[in-house]
Every structure is written in structure tokens, then in C-alpha cells.
Tab-separated table of C-alpha atoms and ligand atoms in Angstrom:
chain	number	residue	atom	x	y	z
A	56	UNK	CA	0.000	0.000	0.000
A	57	UNK	CA	0.968	3.636	0.208
A	58	UNK	CA	1.380	4.187	-3.501
A	59	UNK	CA	-1.480	6.710	-3.484
A	60	UNK	CA	-0.108	8.818	-0.668
A	61	UNK	CA	0.641	12.338	-1.815
A	62	UNK	CA	2.883	14.543	0.218
A	63	UNK	CA	0.780	17.297	1.773
A	64	UNK	CA	1.710	20.805	2.836
A	65	UNK	CA	-0.452	23.156	4.880
A	66	UNK	CA	0.587	26.779	4.676
A	67	UNK	CA	-0.871	29.641	6.643
A	68	UNK	CA	-0.792	32.738	4.447
A	69	UNK	CA	-1.704	36.189	5.739
A	70	UNK	CA	-3.431	38.807	3.608
A	71	UNK	CA	-2.868	42.248	5.111
A	72	UNK	CA	-3.010	45.886	4.099
A	73	UNK	CA	-5.211	48.913	4.642
A	74	UNK	CA	-8.996	48.899	4.685
A	75	UNK	CA	-10.618	48.776	1.259
A	76	UNK	CA	-7.553	47.765	-0.773
A	77	UNK	CA	-9.264	44.557	-1.886
A	78	UNK	CA	-7.982	41.852	0.476
A	79	UNK	CA	-11.334	40.103	0.792
A	80	UNK	CA	-12.015	40.521	-2.933
A	81	UNK	CA	-8.684	38.930	-3.842
A	82	UNK	CA	-9.340	35.939	-1.593
A	83	UNK	CA	-12.879	35.491	-2.921
A	84	UNK	CA	-11.705	35.726	-6.492
A	85	UNK	CA	-8.931	33.227	-5.881
A	86	UNK	CA	-10.895	30.730	-3.824
A	87	UNK	CA	-14.504	31.134	-4.979
A	88	UNK	CA	-14.084	32.682	-8.475
A	89	UNK	CA	-16.458	35.503	-7.609
A	90	UNK	CA	-16.326	39.292	-7.390
A	91	UNK	CA	-18.795	41.753	-5.924
A	92	UNK	CA	-18.594	45.520	-5.630
A	93	UNK	CA	-20.083	45.526	-2.152
A	94	UNK	CA	-18.986	43.241	0.624
A	95	UNK	CA	-20.020	43.934	4.137
A	96	UNK	CA	-17.007	43.883	6.386
A	97	UNK	CA	-17.619	41.808	9.453
A	98	UNK	CA	-15.343	42.207	12.432
A	99	UNK	CA	-13.037	39.309	13.043
A	100	UNK	CA	-10.798	36.920	11.212
A	101	UNK	CA	-11.904	34.905	8.216
A	102	UNK	CA	-10.275	31.849	6.660
A	103	UNK	CA	-10.450	30.454	3.179
A	104	UNK	CA	-8.823	27.284	1.944
A	105	UNK	CA	-7.367	26.837	-1.523
A	106	UNK	CA	-6.097	23.397	-2.468
A	107	UNK	CA	-3.414	23.190	-5.151
A	108	UNK	CA	-2.021	20.154	-6.913
A	109	UNK	CA	1.661	20.887	-6.961
A	110	UNK	CA	3.464	18.344	-9.117
A	111	UNK	CA	2.930	15.133	-7.185
A	112	UNK	CA	2.195	16.970	-3.945
A	113	UNK	CA	-0.822	18.712	-2.420
A	114	UNK	CA	-0.598	22.251	-1.104
A	115	UNK	CA	-3.336	23.564	1.160
A	116	UNK	CA	-3.207	27.326	1.393
A	117	UNK	CA	-5.012	28.637	4.431
A	118	UNK	CA	-5.654	32.295	3.619
A	119	UNK	CA	-6.197	34.525	6.643
A	120	UNK	CA	-8.291	37.597	5.996
A	121	UNK	CA	-8.748	40.422	8.474
A	122	UNK	CA	-11.848	42.524	8.786
A	123	UNK	CA	-12.245	45.614	10.838
A	124	UNK	CA	-8.825	45.644	12.507
A	125	UNK	CA	-7.052	47.244	9.559
A	126	UNK	CA	-7.595	50.737	10.886
A	127	UNK	CA	-5.221	50.007	13.774
A	128	UNK	CA	-2.465	49.383	11.237
A	129	UNK	CA	-1.111	46.335	13.023
A	130	UNK	CA	-2.118	42.904	14.201
A	131	UNK	CA	-1.332	40.783	17.228
A	132	UNK	CA	1.441	38.191	17.403
A	133	UNK	CA	-1.233	35.551	17.935
A	134	UNK	CA	-2.745	36.389	14.571
A	135	UNK	CA	0.622	36.180	12.786
A	136	UNK	CA	1.686	32.986	14.555
A	137	UNK	CA	3.072	30.189	12.366
A	138	UNK	CA	2.362	32.008	9.128
A	139	UNK	CA	4.547	30.741	6.284
A	140	UNK	CA	3.880	33.541	3.825
A	141	UNK	CA	2.024	36.792	3.326
A	142	UNK	CA	0.495	39.101	0.782
A	143	UNK	CA	0.608	42.792	1.548
A	144	UNK	CA	-1.972	44.575	-0.582
A	145	UNK	CA	-2.336	48.221	-1.593
A	146	UNK	CA	-4.773	50.028	-3.862
A	147	UNK	CA	-3.072	51.611	-6.884
A	148	UNK	CA	-5.635	54.432	-6.870
A	149	UNK	CA	-4.876	55.467	-3.261
A	150	UNK	CA	-1.246	56.486	-2.522
A	151	UNK	CA	-1.770	56.439	1.249
A	152	UNK	CA	-2.379	52.687	1.056
A	153	UNK	CA	1.036	52.304	-0.618
A	154	UNK	CA	2.673	54.379	2.113
A	155	UNK	CA	1.113	52.026	4.657
A	156	UNK	CA	2.790	48.998	3.026
A	157	UNK	CA	6.086	49.689	4.837
A	158	UNK	CA	4.298	49.892	8.167
A	159	UNK	CA	2.532	46.570	7.511
A	160	UNK	CA	5.814	44.932	6.499
A	161	UNK	CA	7.554	46.153	9.658
A	162	UNK	CA	4.661	44.920	11.783
A	163	UNK	CA	4.823	41.526	10.101
A	164	UNK	CA	8.605	41.120	10.362
A	165	UNK	CA	8.622	42.192	14.002
A	166	UNK	CA	5.992	39.634	15.005
A	167	UNK	CA	6.619	36.482	12.976
A	168	UNK	CA	9.591	34.610	11.577
A	169	UNK	CA	10.388	31.137	10.324
A	170	UNK	CA	11.870	28.533	12.673
A	171	UNK	CA	15.311	29.312	11.222
A	172	UNK	CA	14.932	33.008	12.050
A	173	UNK	CA	14.363	34.108	8.443
A	174	UNK	CA	11.586	36.464	7.451
A	175	UNK	CA	8.516	34.800	5.954
A	176	UNK	CA	8.085	35.076	2.181
A	177	UNK	CA	6.030	38.166	1.405
A	178	UNK	CA	4.616	39.284	-1.942
A	179	UNK	CA	3.413	42.823	-2.623
A	180	UNK	CA	0.120	43.151	-4.509
A	181	UNK	CA	-0.719	46.378	-6.377
A	182	UNK	CA	-4.448	45.787	-6.601
A	183	UNK	CA	-7.222	47.437	-8.666
A	184	UNK	CA	-4.902	47.721	-11.660
A	185	UNK	CA	-8.052	47.642	-13.829
A	186	UNK	CA	-8.406	51.268	-12.672
A	187	UNK	CA	-5.119	52.367	-14.232
A	188	UNK	CA	-1.840	50.707	-15.113
A	189	UNK	CA	0.532	53.606	-14.390
A	190	UNK	CA	2.643	51.291	-12.214
A	191	UNK	CA	3.852	49.310	-15.216
A	192	UNK	CA	6.086	52.243	-16.135
A	193	UNK	CA	7.415	52.276	-12.614
A	194	UNK	CA	8.330	48.597	-12.644
A	195	UNK	CA	11.996	49.297	-12.018
A	196	UNK	CA	11.155	51.448	-9.003
A	197	UNK	CA	8.869	48.731	-7.696
A	198	UNK	CA	11.605	46.116	-8.108
A	199	UNK	CA	13.947	48.319	-6.079
A	200	UNK	CA	11.246	48.941	-3.470
A	201	UNK	CA	10.830	45.178	-3.066
A	202	UNK	CA	14.593	44.715	-2.637
A	203	UNK	CA	14.813	47.541	-0.110
A	204	UNK	CA	11.925	46.287	1.981
A	205	UNK	CA	12.395	42.523	1.757
A	206	UNK	CA	9.542	41.497	-0.542
A	207	UNK	CA	10.228	38.458	-2.709
A	208	UNK	CA	8.312	40.115	-5.546
A	209	UNK	CA	5.315	42.175	-6.597
A	210	UNK	CA	2.357	41.786	-8.937
A	211	UNK	CA	-0.223	44.127	-10.357
A	212	UNK	CA	-3.546	42.446	-9.629
A	213	UNK	CA	-7.217	42.958	-10.234
A	214	UNK	CA	-9.771	41.008	-8.250
A	215	UNK	CA	-12.377	42.524	-10.548
A	216	UNK	CA	-10.808	41.344	-13.813
A	217	UNK	CA	-9.109	38.284	-12.308
A	218	UNK	CA	-5.651	39.440	-13.216
A	219	UNK	CA	-2.438	37.885	-11.856
A	220	UNK	CA	-3.929	36.563	-8.619
A	221	UNK	CA	-3.187	32.882	-9.185
A	222	UNK	CA	0.207	33.808	-10.659
A	223	UNK	CA	1.023	35.724	-7.484
A	224	UNK	CA	-0.150	32.808	-5.323
A	225	UNK	CA	1.944	30.301	-7.284
A	226	UNK	CA	4.943	32.603	-6.953
A	227	UNK	CA	4.450	32.811	-3.188
A	228	UNK	CA	4.030	29.033	-2.853
A	229	UNK	CA	7.267	28.499	-4.775
A	230	UNK	CA	9.087	30.752	-2.314
A	231	UNK	CA	7.481	29.141	0.718
A	232	UNK	CA	8.500	25.687	-0.494
A	233	UNK	CA	12.041	26.892	-1.050
A	234	UNK	CA	12.311	28.216	2.511
A	235	UNK	CA	10.462	25.376	4.242
B	343	GDP	P1	-10.652	44.952	1.994
B	343	GDP	O1	-11.183	45.923	3.007
B	343	GDP	O2	-9.178	45.111	1.816
B	343	GDP	O3	-11.045	43.543	2.279
B	343	GDP	O4	-11.305	45.368	0.578
B	343	GDP	P2	-12.568	44.725	-0.172
B	343	GDP	O5	-12.219	43.415	-0.766
B	343	GDP	O6	-13.751	44.779	0.733
B	343	GDP	O7	-12.748	45.746	-1.378
B	343	GDP	C1	-13.047	47.124	-1.144
B	343	GDP	C2	-13.748	47.680	-2.363
B	343	GDP	O8	-12.883	47.669	-3.481
B	343	GDP	C3	-14.979	46.875	-2.765
B	343	GDP	O9	-15.976	47.762	-3.216
B	343	GDP	C4	-14.480	46.013	-3.903
B	343	GDP	O10	-15.509	45.681	-4.809
B	343	GDP	C5	-13.447	46.928	-4.544
B	343	GDP	N1	-12.370	46.182	-5.228
B	343	GDP	C6	-11.630	45.177	-4.720
B	343	GDP	N2	-10.745	44.733	-5.612
B	343	GDP	C7	-10.931	45.463	-6.733
B	343	GDP	C8	-10.299	45.478	-8.025
B	343	GDP	O11	-9.382	44.713	-8.338
B	343	GDP	N3	-10.756	46.420	-8.918
B	343	GDP	C9	-11.752	47.283	-8.601
B	343	GDP	N4	-12.115	48.157	-9.553
B	343	GDP	N5	-12.348	47.293	-7.414
B	343	GDP	C10	-11.961	46.399	-6.481
B	344	MG	MG1	-12.075	42.752	3.897
């Protein structure tokens, strides 16, 4: 027996960033293939599970959404505990949400790390790119920003148009598996 056993990975992945940047929309698009222009934010923590067939292995991504606590600009250590990766999201139409990215990254790095002391893999998402693609021209700046602030990479995403979300998730999973 045993020939049907697939190796399984369970990864806790945090989705953080300012209120209204599209965290919940990105998760719903990725996990449920839906988009709505009005979600009611409920206070608390929400989970969604995405199962990926990764070569001969199974990856279960447990996506942790936050709702209502964003306005404090930080989360508790308990919330971050044992996370293996993170998306930090900003809204390309609202510069203040980009400024907040650094604060979210510092909060994350100060409260969670891998067993070996390394920072967890974090991908920056420039969401709502259906509203304007001006970032494309600034790709070099964004690459440098990622280097300076310890992001493994960045993607322009749209939860509305389903752009780049699964690519970004695959990219993050690749990095998590490399650091595991
Ligand atoms: P959260 O507070 O970060 O969870 O943000 P939500 O997912 O609730 O999204 C806030 C608002 O932005 C909602 O009205 C969404 O419909 C809208 N939104 C989210 N993602 C996109 C996107 O990619 N494009 C556009 N145009 N609107 C989006
Ligand atoms: Mg939300």
C-alpha cells in the first residue's frame, strides 16, 4: 500500500493591508471565483482554503483575511503565529495605502519569523490595476522597493478582472517551499 499517498503541505498565508484595498475581494476571487462591488465587512478573522495540486504533492493554502482591525495598522502576534507567507496589498488608486505597506511589512517582520529566524516570504500586490496601469512604467522602481523592503516580488492584480492573482499565489508558494 501507500502508492497513493501524496505529500501534503499546509501553509498559513496572511493577507494584510489597509482597509478597502481589496484583500477580501482577492481571496474570494482566488478561492470562490467571484467578485462583488459591495462586501459587508464583518469584524473578526476569516479563513479560506485553496487546495493546489503541486506536481505530485498537495498544497493547502489557508488564507487569513482580516476585517475591521485594519484601521489600527497592526495585528497581534497571535494572529501572525506560524504564518509561512504573506500578501501585503495596496490600492493603486490610493497612494496612502502604498505608504502604509512599509508599516505593515515592519509589523509583520517584528511579530513572525520562520523557525530558522528568516523572514517569511512576502509578496506585494498592487491591486485594482483595472483602474489604471501607471505602475507598469514604474516597474523598475517597484523592483527596487521590493529589494529595499524585503519582498520576494510584486504583482499588479485585479480582483475585478481576475488578473495575476493565481500567478502571485503560485509565486508565493514556490518561495514558501524553497524556505520550508
Ligand atoms: P478589503 O477591506 O481590503 O477587504 O477590501 P474589499 O475586498 O472589501 O474591497 C473594497 C472595495 O474595493 C470593494 O468595493 C471592492 O468591490 C473593490 N475592489 C476590490 N478589488 C478590486 C479590483 O481589483 N478592482 C476594482 N475596480 N475594485 C476592487
Ligand atoms: Mg475585507
